Coordinates of C-alpha atoms in Angstrom, one line a residue:
Chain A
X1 CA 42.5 -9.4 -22.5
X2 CA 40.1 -11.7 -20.3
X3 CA 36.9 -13.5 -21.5
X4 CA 34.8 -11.2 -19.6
X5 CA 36.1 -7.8 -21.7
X6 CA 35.4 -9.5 -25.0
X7 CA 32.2 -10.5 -23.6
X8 CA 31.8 -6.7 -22.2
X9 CA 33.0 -5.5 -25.5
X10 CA 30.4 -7.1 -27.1
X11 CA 27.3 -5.8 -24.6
X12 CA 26.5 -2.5 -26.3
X13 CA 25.8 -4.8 -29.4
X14 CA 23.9 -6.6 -27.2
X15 CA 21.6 -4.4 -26.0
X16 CA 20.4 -2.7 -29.0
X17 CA 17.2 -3.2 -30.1
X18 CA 16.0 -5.6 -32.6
X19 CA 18.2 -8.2 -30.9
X20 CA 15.8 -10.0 -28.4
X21 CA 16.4 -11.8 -25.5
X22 CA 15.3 -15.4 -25.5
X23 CA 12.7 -14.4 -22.9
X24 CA 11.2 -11.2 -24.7
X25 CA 8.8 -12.8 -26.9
X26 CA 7.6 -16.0 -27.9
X27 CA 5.6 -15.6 -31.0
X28 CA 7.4 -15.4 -34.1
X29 CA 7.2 -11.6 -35.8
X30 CA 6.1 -9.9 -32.2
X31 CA 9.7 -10.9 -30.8
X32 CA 11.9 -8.3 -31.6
X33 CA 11.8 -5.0 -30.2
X34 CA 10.8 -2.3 -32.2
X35 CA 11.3 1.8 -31.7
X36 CA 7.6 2.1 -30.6
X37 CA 7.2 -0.8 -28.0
X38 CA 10.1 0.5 -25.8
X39 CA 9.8 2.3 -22.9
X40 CA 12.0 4.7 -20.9
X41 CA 12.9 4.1 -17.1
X42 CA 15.0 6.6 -15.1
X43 CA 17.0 4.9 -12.4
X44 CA 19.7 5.5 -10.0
X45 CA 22.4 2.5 -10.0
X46 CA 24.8 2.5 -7.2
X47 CA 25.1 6.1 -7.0
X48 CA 24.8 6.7 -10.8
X49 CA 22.0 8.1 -12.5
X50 CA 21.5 6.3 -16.3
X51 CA 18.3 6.3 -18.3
X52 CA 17.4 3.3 -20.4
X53 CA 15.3 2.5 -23.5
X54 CA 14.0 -1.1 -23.3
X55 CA 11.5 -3.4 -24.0
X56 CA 8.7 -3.5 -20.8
X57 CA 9.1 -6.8 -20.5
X58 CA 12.5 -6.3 -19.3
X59 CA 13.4 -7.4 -15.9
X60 CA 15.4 -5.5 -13.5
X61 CA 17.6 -8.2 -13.5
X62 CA 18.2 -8.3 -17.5
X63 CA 18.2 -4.5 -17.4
X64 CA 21.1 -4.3 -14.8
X65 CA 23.1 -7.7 -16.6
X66 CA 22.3 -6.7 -20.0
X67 CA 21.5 -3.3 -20.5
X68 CA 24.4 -1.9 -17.6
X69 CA 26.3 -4.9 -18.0
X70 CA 26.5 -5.0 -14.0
X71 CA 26.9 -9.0 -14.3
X72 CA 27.6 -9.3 -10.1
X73 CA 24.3 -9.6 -9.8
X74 CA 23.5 -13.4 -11.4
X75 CA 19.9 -15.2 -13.1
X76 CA 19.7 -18.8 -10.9
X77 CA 16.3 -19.4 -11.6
X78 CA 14.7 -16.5 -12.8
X79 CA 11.4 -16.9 -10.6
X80 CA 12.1 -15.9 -7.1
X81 CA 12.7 -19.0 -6.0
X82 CA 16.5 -18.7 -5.3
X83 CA 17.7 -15.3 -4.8
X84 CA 20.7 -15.2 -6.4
X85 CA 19.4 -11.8 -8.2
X86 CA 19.1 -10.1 -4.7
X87 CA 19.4 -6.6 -4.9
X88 CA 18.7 -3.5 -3.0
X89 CA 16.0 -1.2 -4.2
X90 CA 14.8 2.2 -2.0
X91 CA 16.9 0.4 1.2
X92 CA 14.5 -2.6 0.4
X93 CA 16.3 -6.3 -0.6
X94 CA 14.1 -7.9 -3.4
X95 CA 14.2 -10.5 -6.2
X96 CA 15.2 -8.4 -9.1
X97 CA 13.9 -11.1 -11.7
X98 CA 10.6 -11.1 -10.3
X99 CA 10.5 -7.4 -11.7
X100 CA 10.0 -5.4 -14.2
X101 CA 13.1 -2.3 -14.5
X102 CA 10.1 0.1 -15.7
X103 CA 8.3 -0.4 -12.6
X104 CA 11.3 1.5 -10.7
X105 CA 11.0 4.9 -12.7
X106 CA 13.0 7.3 -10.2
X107 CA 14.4 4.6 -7.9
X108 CA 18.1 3.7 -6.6
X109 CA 19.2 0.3 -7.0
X110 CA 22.1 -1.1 -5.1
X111 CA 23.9 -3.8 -6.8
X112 CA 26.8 -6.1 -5.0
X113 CA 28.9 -3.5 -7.5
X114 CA 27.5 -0.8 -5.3
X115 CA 28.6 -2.0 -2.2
X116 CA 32.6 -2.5 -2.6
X117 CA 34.7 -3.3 -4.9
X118 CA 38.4 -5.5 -4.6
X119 CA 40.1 -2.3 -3.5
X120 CA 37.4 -1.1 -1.0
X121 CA 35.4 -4.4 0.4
X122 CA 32.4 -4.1 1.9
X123 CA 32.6 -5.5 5.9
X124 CA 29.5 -7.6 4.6
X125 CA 32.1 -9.2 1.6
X126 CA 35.3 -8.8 4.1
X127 CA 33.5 -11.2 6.2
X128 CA 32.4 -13.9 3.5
X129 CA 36.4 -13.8 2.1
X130 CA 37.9 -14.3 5.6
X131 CA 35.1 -16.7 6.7
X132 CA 35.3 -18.7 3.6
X133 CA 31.6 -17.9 3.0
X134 CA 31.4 -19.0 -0.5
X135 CA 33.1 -21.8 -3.0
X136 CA 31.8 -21.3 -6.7
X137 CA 31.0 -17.9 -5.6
X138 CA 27.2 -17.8 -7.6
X139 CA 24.5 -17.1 -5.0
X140 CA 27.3 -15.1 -3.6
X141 CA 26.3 -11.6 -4.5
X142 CA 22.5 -12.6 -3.7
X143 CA 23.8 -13.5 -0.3
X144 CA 25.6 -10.6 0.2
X145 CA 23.4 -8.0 -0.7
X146 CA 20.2 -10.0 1.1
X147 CA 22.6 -10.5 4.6
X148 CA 23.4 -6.5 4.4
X149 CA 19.8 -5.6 4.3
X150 CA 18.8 -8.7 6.6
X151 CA 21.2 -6.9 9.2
X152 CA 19.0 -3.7 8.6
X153 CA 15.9 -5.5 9.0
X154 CA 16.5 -7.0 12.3
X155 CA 18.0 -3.2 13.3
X156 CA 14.6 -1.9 12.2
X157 CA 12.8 -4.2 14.5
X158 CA 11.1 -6.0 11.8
X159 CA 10.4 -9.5 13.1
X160 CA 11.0 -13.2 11.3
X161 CA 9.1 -16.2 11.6
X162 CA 11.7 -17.4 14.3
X163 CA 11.1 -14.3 16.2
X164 CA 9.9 -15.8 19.5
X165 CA 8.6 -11.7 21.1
X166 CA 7.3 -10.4 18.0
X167 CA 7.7 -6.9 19.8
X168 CA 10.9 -7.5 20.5
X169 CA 13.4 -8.6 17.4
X170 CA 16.5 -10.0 19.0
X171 CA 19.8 -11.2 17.0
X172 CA 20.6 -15.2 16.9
X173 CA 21.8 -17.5 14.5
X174 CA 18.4 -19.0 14.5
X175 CA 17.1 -15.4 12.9
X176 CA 20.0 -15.2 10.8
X177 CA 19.2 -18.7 9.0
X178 CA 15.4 -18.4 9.3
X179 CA 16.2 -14.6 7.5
X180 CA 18.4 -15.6 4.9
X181 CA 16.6 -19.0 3.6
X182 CA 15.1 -17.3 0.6
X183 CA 18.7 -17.5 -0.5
X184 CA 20.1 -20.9 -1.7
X185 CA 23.5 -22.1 -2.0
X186 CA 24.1 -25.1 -3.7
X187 CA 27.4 -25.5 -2.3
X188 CA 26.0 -25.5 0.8
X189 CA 28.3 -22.8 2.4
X190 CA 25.7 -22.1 4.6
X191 CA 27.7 -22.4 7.9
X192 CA 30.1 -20.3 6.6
X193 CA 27.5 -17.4 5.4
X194 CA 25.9 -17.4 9.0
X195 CA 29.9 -17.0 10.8
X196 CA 29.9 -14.3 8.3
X197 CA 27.3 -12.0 9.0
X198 CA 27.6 -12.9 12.8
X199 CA 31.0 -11.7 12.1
X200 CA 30.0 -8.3 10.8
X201 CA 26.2 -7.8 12.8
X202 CA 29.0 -8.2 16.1
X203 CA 31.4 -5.4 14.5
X204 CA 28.4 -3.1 13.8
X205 CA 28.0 -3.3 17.7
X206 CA 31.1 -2.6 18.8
Chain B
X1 CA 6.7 -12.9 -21.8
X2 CA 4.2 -12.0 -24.5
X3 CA 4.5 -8.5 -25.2
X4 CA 2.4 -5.9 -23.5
X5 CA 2.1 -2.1 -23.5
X6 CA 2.7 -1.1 -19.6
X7 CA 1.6 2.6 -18.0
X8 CA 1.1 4.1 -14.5
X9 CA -2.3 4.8 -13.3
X10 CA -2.1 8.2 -12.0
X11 CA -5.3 7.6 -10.1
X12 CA -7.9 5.2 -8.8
X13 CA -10.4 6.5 -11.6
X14 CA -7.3 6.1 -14.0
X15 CA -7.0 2.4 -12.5
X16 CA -10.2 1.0 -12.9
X17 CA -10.9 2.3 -16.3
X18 CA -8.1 1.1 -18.1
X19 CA -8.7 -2.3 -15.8
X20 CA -12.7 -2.2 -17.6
X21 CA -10.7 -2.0 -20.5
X22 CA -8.8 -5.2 -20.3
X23 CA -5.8 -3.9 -18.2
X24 CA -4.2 -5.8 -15.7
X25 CA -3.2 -4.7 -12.4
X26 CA 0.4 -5.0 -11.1
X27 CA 1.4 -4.7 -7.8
X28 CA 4.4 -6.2 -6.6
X29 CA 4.5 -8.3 -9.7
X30 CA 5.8 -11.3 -7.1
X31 CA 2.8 -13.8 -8.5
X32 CA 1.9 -12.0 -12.1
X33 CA 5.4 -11.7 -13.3
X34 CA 6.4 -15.5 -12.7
X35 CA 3.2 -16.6 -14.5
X36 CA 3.5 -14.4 -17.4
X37 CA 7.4 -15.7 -18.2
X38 CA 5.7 -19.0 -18.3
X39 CA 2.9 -17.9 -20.3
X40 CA 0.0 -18.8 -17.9
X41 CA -1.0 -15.5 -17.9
X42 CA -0.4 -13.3 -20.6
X43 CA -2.3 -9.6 -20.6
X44 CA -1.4 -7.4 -23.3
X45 CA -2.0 -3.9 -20.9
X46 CA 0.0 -4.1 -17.7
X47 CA -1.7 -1.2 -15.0
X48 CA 0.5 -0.3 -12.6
X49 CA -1.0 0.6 -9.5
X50 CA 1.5 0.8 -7.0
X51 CA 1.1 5.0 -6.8
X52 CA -1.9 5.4 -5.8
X53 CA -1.8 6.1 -1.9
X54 CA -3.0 2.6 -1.3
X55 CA -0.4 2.1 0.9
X56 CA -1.6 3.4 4.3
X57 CA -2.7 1.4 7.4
X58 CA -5.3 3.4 9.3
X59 CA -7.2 2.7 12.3
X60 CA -11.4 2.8 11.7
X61 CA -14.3 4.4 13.2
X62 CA -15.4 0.4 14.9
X63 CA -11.8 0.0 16.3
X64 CA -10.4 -1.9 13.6
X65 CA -7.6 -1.3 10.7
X66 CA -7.9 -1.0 7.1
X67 CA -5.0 -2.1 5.4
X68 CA -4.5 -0.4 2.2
X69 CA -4.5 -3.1 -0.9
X70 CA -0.8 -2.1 -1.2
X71 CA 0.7 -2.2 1.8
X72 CA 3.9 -4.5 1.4
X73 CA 3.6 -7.8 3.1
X74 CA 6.8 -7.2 5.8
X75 CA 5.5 -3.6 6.2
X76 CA 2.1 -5.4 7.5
X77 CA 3.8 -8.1 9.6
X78 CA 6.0 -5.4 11.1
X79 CA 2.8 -3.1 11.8
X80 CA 2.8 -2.2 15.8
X81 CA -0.7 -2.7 15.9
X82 CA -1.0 -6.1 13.8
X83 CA 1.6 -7.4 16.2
X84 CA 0.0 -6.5 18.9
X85 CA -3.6 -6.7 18.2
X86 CA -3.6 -8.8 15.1
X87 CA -0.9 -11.5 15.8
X88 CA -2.1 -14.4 14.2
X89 CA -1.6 -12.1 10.7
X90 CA 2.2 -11.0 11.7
X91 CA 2.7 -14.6 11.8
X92 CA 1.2 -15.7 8.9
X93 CA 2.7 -13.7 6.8
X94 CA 6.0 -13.9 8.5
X95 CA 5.2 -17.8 7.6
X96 CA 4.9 -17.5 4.4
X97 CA 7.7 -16.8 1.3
X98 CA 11.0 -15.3 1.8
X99 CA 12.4 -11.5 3.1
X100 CA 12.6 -10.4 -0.4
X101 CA 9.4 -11.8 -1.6
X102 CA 7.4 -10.2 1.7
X103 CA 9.2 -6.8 1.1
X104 CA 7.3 -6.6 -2.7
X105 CA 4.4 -8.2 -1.7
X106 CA 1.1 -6.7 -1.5
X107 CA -1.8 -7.4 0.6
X108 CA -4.1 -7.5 -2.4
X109 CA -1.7 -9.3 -4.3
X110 CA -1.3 -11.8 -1.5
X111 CA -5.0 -12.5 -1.7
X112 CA -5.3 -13.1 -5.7
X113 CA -2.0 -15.0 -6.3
X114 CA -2.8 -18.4 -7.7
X115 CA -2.6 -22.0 -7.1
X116 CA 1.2 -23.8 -7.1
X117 CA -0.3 -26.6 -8.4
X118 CA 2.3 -28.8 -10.4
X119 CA -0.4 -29.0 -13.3
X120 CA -1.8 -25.3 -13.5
X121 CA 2.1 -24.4 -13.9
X122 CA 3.1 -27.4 -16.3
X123 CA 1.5 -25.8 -19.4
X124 CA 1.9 -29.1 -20.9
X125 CA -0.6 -30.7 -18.8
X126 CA -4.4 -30.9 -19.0
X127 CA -5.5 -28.4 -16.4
X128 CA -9.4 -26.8 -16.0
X129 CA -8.1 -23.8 -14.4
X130 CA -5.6 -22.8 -16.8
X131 CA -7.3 -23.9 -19.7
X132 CA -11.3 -24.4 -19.1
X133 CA -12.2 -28.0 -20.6
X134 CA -8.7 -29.6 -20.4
X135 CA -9.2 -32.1 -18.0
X136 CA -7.5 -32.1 -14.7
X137 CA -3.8 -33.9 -14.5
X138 CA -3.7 -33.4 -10.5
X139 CA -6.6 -36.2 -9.9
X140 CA -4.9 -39.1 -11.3
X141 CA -1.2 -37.6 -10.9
X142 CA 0.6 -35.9 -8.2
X143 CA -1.6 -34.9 -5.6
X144 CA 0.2 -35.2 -2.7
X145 CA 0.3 -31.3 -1.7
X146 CA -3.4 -30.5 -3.2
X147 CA -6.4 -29.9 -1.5
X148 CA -8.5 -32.4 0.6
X149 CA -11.4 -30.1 0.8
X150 CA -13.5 -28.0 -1.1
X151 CA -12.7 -29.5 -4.2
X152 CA -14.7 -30.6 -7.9
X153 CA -13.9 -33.3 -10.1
X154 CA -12.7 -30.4 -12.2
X155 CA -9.8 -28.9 -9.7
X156 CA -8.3 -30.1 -6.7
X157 CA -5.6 -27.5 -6.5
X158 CA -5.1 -25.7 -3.1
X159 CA -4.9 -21.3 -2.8
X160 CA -1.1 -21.1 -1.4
X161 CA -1.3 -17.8 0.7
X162 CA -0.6 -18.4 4.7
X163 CA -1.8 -14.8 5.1
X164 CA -5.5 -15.2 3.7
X165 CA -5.5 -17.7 6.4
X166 CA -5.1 -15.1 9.1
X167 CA -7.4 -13.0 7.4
X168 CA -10.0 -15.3 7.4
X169 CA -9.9 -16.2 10.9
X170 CA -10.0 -12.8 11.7
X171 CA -13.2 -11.8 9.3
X172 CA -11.5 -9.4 7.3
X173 CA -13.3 -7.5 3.9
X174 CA -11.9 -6.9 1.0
X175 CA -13.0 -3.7 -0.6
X176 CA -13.4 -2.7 -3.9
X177 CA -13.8 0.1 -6.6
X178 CA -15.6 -0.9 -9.7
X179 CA -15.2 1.2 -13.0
X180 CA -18.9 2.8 -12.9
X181 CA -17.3 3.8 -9.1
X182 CA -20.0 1.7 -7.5
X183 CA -17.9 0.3 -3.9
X184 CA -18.5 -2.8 -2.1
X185 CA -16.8 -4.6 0.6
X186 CA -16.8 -8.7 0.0
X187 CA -16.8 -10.5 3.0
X188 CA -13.5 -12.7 2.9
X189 CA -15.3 -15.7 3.1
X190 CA -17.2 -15.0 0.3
X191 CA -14.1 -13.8 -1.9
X192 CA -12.9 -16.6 -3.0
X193 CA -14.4 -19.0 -5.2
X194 CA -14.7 -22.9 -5.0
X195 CA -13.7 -24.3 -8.4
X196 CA -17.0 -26.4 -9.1
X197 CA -17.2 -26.7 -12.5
X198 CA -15.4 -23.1 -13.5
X199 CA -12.3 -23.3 -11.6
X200 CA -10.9 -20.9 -14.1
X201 CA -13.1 -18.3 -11.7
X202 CA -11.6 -17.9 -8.7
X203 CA -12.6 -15.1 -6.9
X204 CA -16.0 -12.3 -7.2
X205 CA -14.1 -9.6 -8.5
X206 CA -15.4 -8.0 -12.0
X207 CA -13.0 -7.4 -14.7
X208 CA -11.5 -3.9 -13.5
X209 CA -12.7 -3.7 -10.3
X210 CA -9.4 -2.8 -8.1
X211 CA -9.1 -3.5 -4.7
X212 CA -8.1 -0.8 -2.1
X213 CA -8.2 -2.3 1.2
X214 CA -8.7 -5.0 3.2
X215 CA -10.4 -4.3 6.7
X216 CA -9.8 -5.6 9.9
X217 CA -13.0 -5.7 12.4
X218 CA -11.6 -4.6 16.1
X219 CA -9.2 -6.7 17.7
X220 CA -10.9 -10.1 19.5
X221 CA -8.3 -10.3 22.4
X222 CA -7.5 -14.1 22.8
X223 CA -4.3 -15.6 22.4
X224 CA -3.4 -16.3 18.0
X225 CA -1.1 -18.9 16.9
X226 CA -0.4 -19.6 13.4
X227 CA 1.0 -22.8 12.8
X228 CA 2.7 -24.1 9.7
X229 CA 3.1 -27.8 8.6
X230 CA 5.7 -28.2 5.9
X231 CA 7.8 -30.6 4.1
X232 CA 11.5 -28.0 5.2
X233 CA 11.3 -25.3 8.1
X234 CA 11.4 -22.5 6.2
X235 CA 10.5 -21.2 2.7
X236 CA 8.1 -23.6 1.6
X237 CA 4.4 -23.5 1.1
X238 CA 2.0 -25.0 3.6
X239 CA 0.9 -29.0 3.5
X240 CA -1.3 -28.0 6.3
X241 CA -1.8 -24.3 8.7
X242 CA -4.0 -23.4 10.9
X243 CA -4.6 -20.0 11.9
X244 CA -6.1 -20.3 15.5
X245 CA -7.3 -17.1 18.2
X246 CA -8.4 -19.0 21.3
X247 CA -10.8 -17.5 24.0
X248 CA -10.9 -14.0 21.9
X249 CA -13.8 -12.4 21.8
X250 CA -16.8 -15.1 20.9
X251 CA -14.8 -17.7 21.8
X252 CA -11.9 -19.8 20.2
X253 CA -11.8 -20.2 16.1
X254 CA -10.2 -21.7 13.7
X255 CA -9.0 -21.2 9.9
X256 CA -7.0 -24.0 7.7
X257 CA -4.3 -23.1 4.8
X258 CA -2.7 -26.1 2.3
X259 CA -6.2 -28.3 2.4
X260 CA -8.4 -25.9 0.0
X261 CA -8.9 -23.6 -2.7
X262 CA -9.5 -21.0 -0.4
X263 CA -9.0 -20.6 3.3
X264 CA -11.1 -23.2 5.2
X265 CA -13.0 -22.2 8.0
X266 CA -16.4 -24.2 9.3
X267 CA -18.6 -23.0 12.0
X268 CA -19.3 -25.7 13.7
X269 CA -15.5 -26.7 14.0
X270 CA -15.0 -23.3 15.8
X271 CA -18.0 -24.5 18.2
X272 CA -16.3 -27.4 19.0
X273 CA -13.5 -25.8 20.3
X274 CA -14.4 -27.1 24.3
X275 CA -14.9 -30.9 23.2
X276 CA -11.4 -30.9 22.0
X277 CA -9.1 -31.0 18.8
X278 CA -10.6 -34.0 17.6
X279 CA -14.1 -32.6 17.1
X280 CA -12.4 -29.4 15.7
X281 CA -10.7 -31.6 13.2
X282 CA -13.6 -34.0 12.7
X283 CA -16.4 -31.2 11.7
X284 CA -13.6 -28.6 10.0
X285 CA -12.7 -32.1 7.2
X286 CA -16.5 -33.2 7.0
X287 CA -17.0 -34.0 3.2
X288 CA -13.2 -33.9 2.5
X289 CA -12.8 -35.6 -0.8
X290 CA -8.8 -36.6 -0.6
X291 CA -7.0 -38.5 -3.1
X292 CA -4.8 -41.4 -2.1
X293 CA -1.8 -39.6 -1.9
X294 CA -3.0 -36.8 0.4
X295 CA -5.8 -38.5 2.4
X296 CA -2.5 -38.0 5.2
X297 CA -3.5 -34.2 5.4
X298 CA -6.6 -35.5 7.2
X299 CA -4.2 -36.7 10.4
X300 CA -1.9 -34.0 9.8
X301 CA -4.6 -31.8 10.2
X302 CA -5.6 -33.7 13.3
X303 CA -2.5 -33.7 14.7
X304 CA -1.4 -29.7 14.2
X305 CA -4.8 -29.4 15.8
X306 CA -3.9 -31.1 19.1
X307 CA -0.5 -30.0 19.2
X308 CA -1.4 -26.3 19.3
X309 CA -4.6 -27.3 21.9
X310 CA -2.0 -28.8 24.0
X311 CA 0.6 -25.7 23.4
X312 CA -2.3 -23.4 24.7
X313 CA -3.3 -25.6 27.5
X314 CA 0.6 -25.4 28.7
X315 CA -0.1 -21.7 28.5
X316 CA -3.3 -21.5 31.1

């Protein structure tokens, strides 16, 4: 029994209604969540379809921690300032705090969850174990999820403030930093991150 | 957040009259959602008008591009035609934010989002904008990365976007739909407002009218450099930018980001392009009003200036 079942044991508790989050409301009888304030949002997580009842207010982020219990993604600073809540929505990374989970009726959302687990690793999180691309492991899935679409981005052509040609989108460590700095690490395993995805942007060429 | 009911517009009709009603437009949420968990804003009818087909670039009948209000921010950077015609915009909005930020970012959005200002967002601080009457903390506190120009005694707080830079070096409208339907297209440099003593207002807009694109006139040639002055080299707001198209058509022009509350741009400091960067910087800060702790901006401002005359003089 680990800390993290108990904790998962307790989630469907958590979610119910009439149990706010400290975030939902600030005045004193509006804060809990009643039938008739919630809304419903269809979504398609990692491959799974689920439908959710929740209060509007409800970030993508809170909906995928607290209502899915899908804790790899992680809150740093819940403004968009740090990206630890990367995540993948319609092939497109964004901040999933600076969200709202009704605003993605129909969508598919790829969470760090979605893209490997300990028996099937992603090459993206392959590459940060053997590179030694993290140390508390936090902004981890953030960086993971934001350097897999990063790797798509430069793919599609779409050019970065480093880009020197802007019609011509070329891979460089340079790009890879200049790409990835809307994701913070603390820790500062920064070098580490950028071996990493140079590690796998070279396998996905050969 | 404070509560609010939230709903899809299904249509641009749909849109505007719920926004008449005291709806609030969301977009990509990237500006509105970070103020409403802090409370600064607080709309109790959340519109959501990210289905509404604004989403298209399209070239127009003069040669130019009309960028639909909700075209994402990379998806406009990334645009063939803005890279190649338009370059000065790629790199401002490249310049600006972070990957995930610029993938839910929308070019209206981009235009409305509000002051960083350390007092606006401290809702513990006296602050005209956020709270009309309040007093202003940012005059006799931190100052350091407000505006030199354009400024009251009411609000010295700068408009953050790198990309309405770009836009208004290149003369771009914004265009609107009201509720009654009535359009209009607002000249850029008249979109935004200078605080005076209402710095609560900030741009012309009417309560529900929406924005649906922002147009381009037809590309001036020239060569465009945006360049941005910050404290780290990535993924920080501007201290000072300047969005420069030299020798395009009309000559060379200049727009400033980090010094205002709304992009800076002064005629005669584009006419004094051919006596040098000095002049340019001279007549673009006439009747700056700095405080102590950012009067530097003025050399800053001076010194991006000649750093990108010399960069283009290398070029020729």
């Amino acid at each position: 029994m680990t800390r993290r079942a108990v904790l998962q044991g307790g989630g469907a508790a958590m979610a119910l209604p009439g149990i706010a989050s400290a975030e939902a409301g600030a005045g004193p009888s509006r804060g809990l969540n009643r039938e008739r304030d919630m809304s419903t949002v269809e979504l398609t997580v990692n491959g799974d379809r689920v439908q959710l009842q929740l209060d509007p207010r409800t970030t993508l982020l809170d909906a995928l921690r607290e209502h899915m219990q899908l804790t790899g993604t992680k809150k740093g600073c819940d403004h968009g300032q740090c990206g630890a809540c990367t995540v993948i929505v319609e092939g497109q990374r964004i901040n999933s705090c600076l969200t709202l989970a009704v605003m993605h009726e129909g969508e598919s959302v790829t969470t760090i969850e979605g893209l490997g687990t300990p028996e099937k690793l992603h090459p993206m999180q392959r590459a940060f174990v053997s590179h030694d691309g993290y140390q508390c492991g936090y902004c981890t899935p953030g960086q993971i999820c934001s350097a897999v679409a990063v790797l798509a981005e430069i793919e599609a052509g779409i050019p970065s403030h480093a880009t020197e040609d802007l019609e011509q989108v070329m891979l460089s460590d340079t790009e890879l930093r200049e790409r990835m700095s809307g994701n913070i690490c603390r820790c500062a395993a920064y070098p580490n991150i950028i071996a990493a995805i140079r590690d796998v942007a070279a396998g996905e060429k050969a | 957040m404070r509560p609010f009911t939230y709903s899809r517009a299904a249509s641009v009709e749909d849109a505007v009259a719920a926004g008449s009603s005291g709806g609030r437009f969301i977009a990509g949420g990237t500006n509105l959602l970070d103020l409403m968990k802090l409370q600064i804003e607080t709309p109790s009818r959340l519109i959501d008008v990210n289905h509404l087909g604004l989403n298209r670039i399209e070239a127009t009948p003069e040669g130019g591009l009309r960028i639909g209000a909700m075209v994402r921010n990379t998806a406009l950077a990334a645009h063939k035609d803005v890279r190649r015609d338009y370059a000065v915009l790629s790199r401002a909005l490249l310049a600006g934010a972070s990957g995930q930020l610029r993938n839910k970012a929308t070019t209206a959005g981009n235009l409305l989002q509000r002051t960083r200002c350390p007092y606006f967002y401290d809702t513990r601080m006296p602050c005209n904008k956020r709270k009309p009457g309040s007093g202003c903390g940012a005059v006799q506190g931190v100052s350091r990365s407000l505006a030199i120009v354009g400024t009251s005694d009411a609000c010295i707080a700068q408009h953050p976007s790198d990309m309405a830079v770009a836009m208004r070096v290149l003369d771009a409208t914004v265009d609107t739909v009201a509720a009654d339907g009535a359009r209009r297209s607002i000249p850029i440099a008249d979109f935004h407002q200078l605080p005076g003593d209402t710095p609560d207002v900030e741009t012309v807009l009417k309560q529900g009218e929406l924005i649906t694109s922002v147009t381009l006139p037809k590309p001036l040639g020239g060569t465009h450099v945006y360049r941005k002055v910050r404290d780290r080299s990535s993924y920080a707001f501007a201290l000072v930018s300047v969005a420069a198209v030299f020798n395009g058509e009309g000559g060379s022009r200049f727009a400033f980001g980090g010094i205002a509350p709304k992009p800076w741009r002064v005629a005669a400091a584009d006419a004094a392009a051919s006596a040098g960067s000095g002049r340019v910087a001279e007549a673009a800060l006439a009747n700056a009003r700095p405080t102590a702790q950012n009067a530097f901006k003025q050399q800053l401002v001076a010194n991006t200036l000649t750093s990108i005359f010399r960069q283009q003089e290398a070029r020729s």
